[in-house]
Amino acid sequence: MKIILADSHGPVMGKDQTSASLSLLYIGAYLKEKADFDIELKYIPQAKSDQFHLDLIKEFKPQIYAVSFTSFSAQVTYELVNKIKSLYPDVLVVCGGSHAITGSKEILTKSKVDICVIGEGEQTFYEIVTNLDQLDSKKAGIDGISYLENGEYKKTKTRALIDDLDTIPFPLRDLVNDNDFCGLTYSKARPNTEMIVTRGCPLRCVFCANPVFRLKNGPLYRARSPQNIAEEVKQLYALGYKEIYIHSDELNVTLDWSIDVCKAIAELGYRDLFFQCNMRVVPMSEELAYWMKQANFWLVRIGLETTSDRVLTGIKKKMSFKKTERACKMLSEQGIKIFGFTMLFNYWEENGELQHETIDEVNQTIKDVYKLWRKGYLHYTSRAFACPVPGSELYDIALKHKMIDENYYPGDTWNTFDYLKGVSKKDFNKVYAAARRQQGIMALTSGNFEWRNYRGIARKAMTMINGRPENSK
């Protein structure tokens, strides 16, 4: 059987694809391990044109075309799928990804997708593939999918989450050509790649649309064992990778597990292999910081968001600026650099009223970030606007307060300025340009950034001067 695994993504500012979609590579590995018949797979990365997809289908002649996408890329994916089905109606089109969890009915009505996979895809897609010859009679018994039957929307029983992540085979990386990707935005060494060590998150920040929140079919958070993680690190090192971005919404949900992961990696003894990861500022300990250094972590990315405790409480971050500074100090004292994700003009709801971060609070965050930078506690930062994404609490808030409507899709075109009270265009652009300049100054002084992402860098550079383009007039 021939199957295409395709990654689709819309034109989002500064977002060249750093590495392959691991969710699709996990699905490919699962199929290869479980199926008792021959399967030939092709992977298409985000950078490829619609014509590339169409040409590969013509040449490869797959029975199934499976595409993964987010809400940001929904519209361009619908257009692509409709082109495919008009030219190759016999190809079964299966879609998955985060947008399918809340938008499967919309997907089936606005595109010619045949089946939506809702939730984790490994087991569900395997059952679709193994029942392909009898799919019309079998699909009602496949958990975790939706489809149209005689024009009527059908959704099967929710599939349970995979409890033991160690049972899932490592991603099928031989499908990937590393030249298709720009590499990590900040890195110590090349070639570099990414790996996933947890799924889900126990927290519920207002702006976040982590897919597991919406499934309600198992634990919100699951982690691989330290030994299993170390085994994949060994595999990636053998493949020649010199840096790995270890993906988890936060590597430090529990200190004991996090320390054990670092110890397992350190025991491998790969001193020329570097790591980076995402973490929360709590919990944090000197012992964890020490073992991260021993494991050769050189960069930690934290969700700083803002330094206003009022805003942090509003968006349910369950942290404080004081705790942020404490964590950054511990890590930096071990020689680890810190990257802070920050958002401008956060929104939340309080007693039914829409609230947002004030321009004074945004300006104070910029000042506080400079203070942390001068102390050596923070080395990089990024600036984004809080944007409603389907599945997040912010999305529901935005709908309620008419900031968006049912036809909205997240992306660069949504303008947060339109919903801010007491903020002029001049002040808005001034603070945005200041935030972008700060990002550039910190990156230039700290180094290790990836020039292959030149398009994103160039576009961001323009905002350092003019602010947000659509608000400069």
Short mmCIF file of C-alpha atoms in Angstrom, two decimals, residues 171-445:
data_model
loop_
_atom_site.label_atom_id
_atom_site.label_comp_id
_atom_site.label_asym_id
_atom_site.label_seq_id
_atom_site.Cartn_x
_atom_site.Cartn_y
_atom_site.Cartn_z
CA PRO A 171 9.56 8.58 14.62
CA LEU A 172 10.38 7.26 11.15
CA ARG A 173 13.11 9.77 10.33
CA ASP A 174 14.32 8.04 7.17
CA LEU A 175 11.36 9.73 5.42
CA VAL A 176 13.00 13.12 6.00
CA ASN A 177 15.43 15.24 4.02
CA ASP A 178 16.98 17.72 6.47
CA ASN A 179 17.64 20.16 3.63
CA ASP A 180 13.90 20.88 3.55
CA PHE A 181 14.12 22.65 6.93
CA CYS A 182 15.79 25.83 8.17
CA GLY A 183 16.98 24.33 11.46
CA LEU A 184 16.44 25.54 15.00
CA THR A 185 16.09 29.31 15.37
CA TYR A 186 18.87 29.33 17.98
CA SER A 187 21.40 26.52 18.04
CA LYS A 188 24.88 25.53 19.15
CA ALA A 189 25.50 22.89 16.50
CA ARG A 190 24.30 21.42 13.21
CA PRO A 191 22.66 19.31 12.07
CA ASN A 192 19.93 19.65 14.66
CA THR A 193 16.51 18.16 15.18
CA GLU A 194 13.66 17.80 17.67
CA MET A 195 12.09 15.06 19.75
CA ILE A 196 8.94 14.80 21.86
CA VAL A 197 9.14 13.44 25.42
CA THR A 198 5.69 14.22 26.83
CA ARG A 199 2.15 14.69 25.60
CA GLY A 200 -0.36 17.06 27.14
CA CYS A 201 -0.12 19.58 29.94
CA PRO A 202 -1.66 19.69 33.44
CA LEU A 203 -2.18 23.47 33.25
CA ARG A 204 -4.85 25.58 31.55
CA CYS A 205 -3.45 28.94 30.48
CA VAL A 206 -6.11 31.16 28.92
CA PHE A 207 -4.33 31.56 25.58
CA CYS A 208 -3.30 27.94 25.11
CA ALA A 209 -5.06 25.46 22.82
CA ASN A 210 -3.24 22.27 23.77
CA PRO A 211 -5.30 19.58 21.96
CA VAL A 212 -5.48 17.23 24.94
CA PHE A 213 -7.67 19.74 26.82
CA ARG A 214 -10.48 19.15 24.37
CA LEU A 215 -10.42 15.36 24.24
CA LYS A 216 -11.39 14.59 27.85
CA ASN A 217 -10.58 10.94 27.34
CA GLY A 218 -7.62 10.31 29.57
CA PRO A 219 -4.87 11.91 31.64
CA LEU A 220 -3.99 15.47 30.70
CA TYR A 221 -0.29 14.76 30.93
CA ARG A 222 1.84 11.72 30.08
CA ALA A 223 5.61 11.35 30.01
CA ARG A 224 8.03 8.87 28.51
CA SER A 225 10.47 7.10 30.81
CA PRO A 226 13.98 8.55 31.16
CA GLN A 227 15.41 5.32 29.76
CA ASN A 228 13.20 5.48 26.66
CA ILE A 229 14.18 9.11 26.09
CA ALA A 230 17.87 8.25 26.38
CA GLU A 231 17.45 5.45 23.82
CA GLU A 232 16.07 7.89 21.25
CA VAL A 233 18.89 10.32 22.02
CA LYS A 234 21.34 7.50 21.25
CA GLN A 235 19.58 6.86 17.94
CA LEU A 236 19.68 10.53 16.94
CA TYR A 237 23.36 10.80 17.88
CA ALA A 238 24.12 7.75 15.74
CA LEU A 239 22.32 9.47 12.85
CA GLY A 240 24.76 12.36 13.16
CA TYR A 241 22.68 15.00 14.92
CA LYS A 242 24.63 17.39 17.13
CA GLU A 243 21.78 19.24 18.84
CA ILE A 244 18.29 18.21 19.95
CA TYR A 245 15.34 20.37 20.95
CA ILE A 246 13.58 18.21 23.54
CA HIS A 247 9.91 19.08 23.17
CA SER A 248 7.57 19.12 26.12
CA ASP A 249 5.17 21.89 27.08
CA GLU A 250 7.31 21.97 30.19
CA LEU A 251 10.14 19.59 30.97
CA ASN A 252 9.75 20.18 34.70
CA VAL A 253 6.19 19.15 35.57
CA THR A 254 7.75 17.05 38.31
CA LEU A 255 11.29 17.63 39.56
CA ASP A 256 12.17 13.98 40.19
CA TRP A 257 11.30 12.88 36.63
CA SER A 258 13.08 15.88 35.12
CA ILE A 259 16.26 15.19 37.09
CA ASP A 260 16.14 11.50 36.13
CA VAL A 261 15.81 12.46 32.45
CA CYS A 262 18.88 14.69 32.72
CA LYS A 263 20.84 11.98 34.52
CA ALA A 264 19.94 9.41 31.84
CA ILE A 265 21.14 11.76 29.09
CA ALA A 266 24.29 12.74 31.01
CA GLU A 267 25.20 9.07 31.45
CA LEU A 268 25.44 8.71 27.66
CA GLY A 269 28.56 10.88 27.77
CA TYR A 270 27.96 12.75 24.50
CA ARG A 271 29.81 16.00 25.25
CA ASP A 272 29.49 17.17 21.63
CA LEU A 273 25.70 16.80 21.67
CA PHE A 274 23.74 19.84 22.87
CA PHE A 275 20.17 20.20 24.11
CA GLN A 276 17.48 22.80 24.57
CA CYS A 277 13.96 22.54 25.96
CA ASN A 278 10.84 24.33 27.20
CA MET A 279 10.28 24.76 30.96
CA ARG A 280 8.07 26.54 33.44
CA VAL A 281 9.72 28.70 36.06
CA VAL A 282 8.12 26.52 38.73
CA PRO A 283 9.04 24.04 40.00
CA MET A 284 12.75 24.79 39.84
CA SER A 285 15.66 23.73 42.03
CA GLU A 286 19.43 24.09 42.05
CA GLU A 287 19.69 20.32 41.70
CA LEU A 288 17.67 20.33 38.47
CA ALA A 289 19.73 23.22 37.08
CA TYR A 290 22.91 21.32 37.93
CA TRP A 291 21.81 18.12 36.19
CA MET A 292 20.62 20.05 33.14
CA LYS A 293 24.13 21.41 32.79
CA GLN A 294 25.59 17.92 33.19
CA ALA A 295 23.30 16.70 30.40
CA ASN A 296 24.61 19.52 28.16
CA PHE A 297 21.50 21.68 28.01
CA TRP A 298 22.69 25.07 26.78
CA LEU A 299 19.30 26.79 26.28
CA VAL A 300 16.03 26.76 28.21
CA ARG A 301 12.90 28.42 26.84
CA ILE A 302 10.41 29.72 29.38
CA GLY A 303 6.89 31.11 28.98
CA LEU A 304 7.57 34.49 30.54
CA GLU A 305 4.57 36.13 28.73
CA THR A 306 4.59 39.30 30.88
CA THR A 307 6.16 40.58 34.10
CA SER A 308 2.84 41.92 35.42
CA ASP A 309 1.53 39.71 38.21
CA ARG A 310 -1.96 41.10 37.55
CA VAL A 311 -1.82 39.83 33.98
CA LEU A 312 -0.20 36.52 34.94
CA THR A 313 -3.08 35.88 37.33
CA GLY A 314 -5.62 36.85 34.69
CA ILE A 315 -4.25 34.47 32.06
CA LYS A 316 -3.89 31.66 34.63
CA LYS A 317 -0.13 31.18 34.36
CA LYS A 318 0.18 30.19 38.03
CA MET A 319 3.52 31.94 38.43
CA SER A 320 4.92 35.35 39.32
CA PHE A 321 7.68 37.62 38.08
CA LYS A 322 9.62 36.97 41.29
CA LYS A 323 9.58 33.22 40.58
CA THR A 324 10.64 33.91 37.00
CA GLU A 325 13.70 35.84 38.13
CA ARG A 326 14.59 33.14 40.68
CA ALA A 327 14.44 30.36 38.06
CA CYS A 328 16.42 32.35 35.49
CA LYS A 329 19.09 33.07 38.11
CA MET A 330 19.47 29.37 38.99
CA LEU A 331 19.80 28.32 35.36
CA SER A 332 22.13 31.14 34.33
CA GLU A 333 24.44 30.39 37.26
CA GLN A 334 25.00 26.99 35.65
CA GLY A 335 25.95 28.67 32.37
CA ILE A 336 22.62 27.88 30.72
CA LYS A 337 21.10 30.56 28.50
CA ILE A 338 17.43 31.48 28.84
CA PHE A 339 14.92 32.38 26.14
CA GLY A 340 11.72 34.12 27.23
CA PHE A 341 8.51 33.79 25.21
CA THR A 342 6.55 37.00 25.74
CA MET A 343 3.14 38.16 24.53
CA LEU A 344 1.90 41.69 24.01
CA PHE A 345 -1.56 42.74 25.16
CA ASN A 346 -2.86 39.56 26.77
CA TYR A 347 -6.63 39.19 27.12
CA TRP A 348 -8.77 37.44 29.72
CA GLU A 349 -12.18 37.73 31.34
CA GLU A 350 -12.96 38.83 34.87
CA ASN A 351 -16.52 38.80 36.29
CA GLY A 352 -17.85 38.61 32.74
CA GLU A 353 -15.87 41.68 31.63
CA LEU A 354 -13.16 41.63 28.98
CA GLN A 355 -9.76 42.60 30.38
CA HIS A 356 -6.50 43.28 28.60
CA GLU A 357 -2.92 44.11 29.41
CA THR A 358 -2.37 47.87 29.45
CA ILE A 359 0.27 49.68 27.45
CA ASP A 360 1.96 50.64 30.73
CA GLU A 361 2.20 46.95 31.67
CA VAL A 362 3.66 46.11 28.26
CA ASN A 363 6.23 48.89 28.64
CA GLN A 364 7.10 47.65 32.12
CA THR A 365 7.66 44.14 30.78
CA ILE A 366 10.12 45.56 28.25
CA LYS A 367 11.96 47.37 31.06
CA ASP A 368 11.99 44.27 33.29
CA VAL A 369 13.31 42.11 30.45
CA TYR A 370 16.18 44.55 29.96
CA LYS A 371 16.93 44.33 33.69
CA LEU A 372 17.07 40.52 33.54
CA TRP A 373 19.26 40.73 30.43
CA ARG A 374 21.73 43.11 32.09
CA LYS A 375 21.96 40.79 35.11
CA GLY A 376 22.74 37.88 32.78
CA TYR A 377 19.52 36.07 33.71
CA LEU A 378 17.83 36.31 30.29
CA HIS A 379 19.49 36.10 26.88
CA TYR A 380 16.79 35.89 24.21
CA THR A 381 13.18 36.89 23.89
CA SER A 382 10.37 36.68 21.35
CA ARG A 383 7.36 38.94 20.91
CA ALA A 384 3.95 37.80 19.75
CA PHE A 385 0.41 39.03 20.19
CA ALA A 386 -2.12 37.04 22.17
CA CYS A 387 -4.22 35.47 19.41
CA PRO A 388 -7.46 33.47 19.79
CA VAL A 389 -6.96 29.87 18.68
CA PRO A 390 -9.86 27.36 18.50
CA GLY A 391 -9.87 25.22 21.63
CA SER A 392 -8.42 27.88 23.92
CA GLU A 393 -10.33 29.77 26.57
CA LEU A 394 -9.26 32.97 24.81
CA TYR A 395 -11.10 31.80 21.69
CA ASP A 396 -14.34 31.43 23.66
CA ILE A 397 -13.78 34.83 25.29
CA ALA A 398 -13.15 36.44 21.91
CA LEU A 399 -16.35 34.95 20.47
CA LYS A 400 -18.37 36.11 23.46
CA HIS A 401 -17.08 39.69 23.22
CA LYS A 402 -17.40 39.79 19.42
CA MET A 403 -13.67 40.11 18.79
CA ILE A 404 -14.07 37.30 16.26
CA ASP A 405 -16.95 35.43 14.61
CA GLU A 406 -17.57 31.86 13.46
CA ASN A 407 -15.71 32.53 10.19
CA TYR A 408 -12.49 33.54 11.96
CA TYR A 409 -9.19 31.73 11.50
CA PRO A 410 -6.06 32.62 13.50
CA GLY A 411 -3.17 34.22 11.66
CA ASP A 412 -1.21 37.37 11.01
CA THR A 413 -4.22 39.22 9.66
CA TRP A 414 -6.02 39.32 13.03
CA ASN A 415 -5.30 42.72 14.54
CA THR A 416 -5.27 42.92 18.33
CA PHE A 417 -5.15 46.72 18.17
CA ASP A 418 -8.82 46.86 17.18
CA TYR A 419 -9.90 45.62 20.62
CA LEU A 420 -7.61 47.63 22.88
CA LYS A 421 -9.10 50.47 24.90
CA GLY A 422 -7.20 53.70 25.43
CA VAL A 423 -4.29 52.83 23.13
CA SER A 424 -3.47 55.01 20.11
CA LYS A 425 -1.97 53.63 16.90
CA LYS A 426 1.12 55.72 17.53
CA ASP A 427 1.66 54.30 21.03
CA PHE A 428 0.83 50.78 19.86
CA ASN A 429 3.44 50.87 17.09
CA LYS A 430 5.95 52.54 19.37
CA VAL A 431 5.76 49.80 21.99
CA TYR A 432 5.72 47.02 19.39
CA ALA A 433 8.79 48.43 17.63
CA ALA A 434 10.54 48.77 21.01
CA ALA A 435 9.76 45.14 21.83
CA ARG A 436 11.09 44.00 18.47
CA ARG A 437 14.27 46.04 18.86
CA GLN A 438 14.79 44.44 22.24
CA GLN A 439 14.44 41.02 20.63
CA GLY A 440 17.03 41.93 18.00
CA ILE A 441 19.51 43.45 20.46
CA MET A 442 19.38 40.44 22.74
CA ALA A 443 19.75 37.98 19.84
CA LEU A 444 22.72 39.84 18.37
CA THR A 445 24.56 40.04 21.70
#
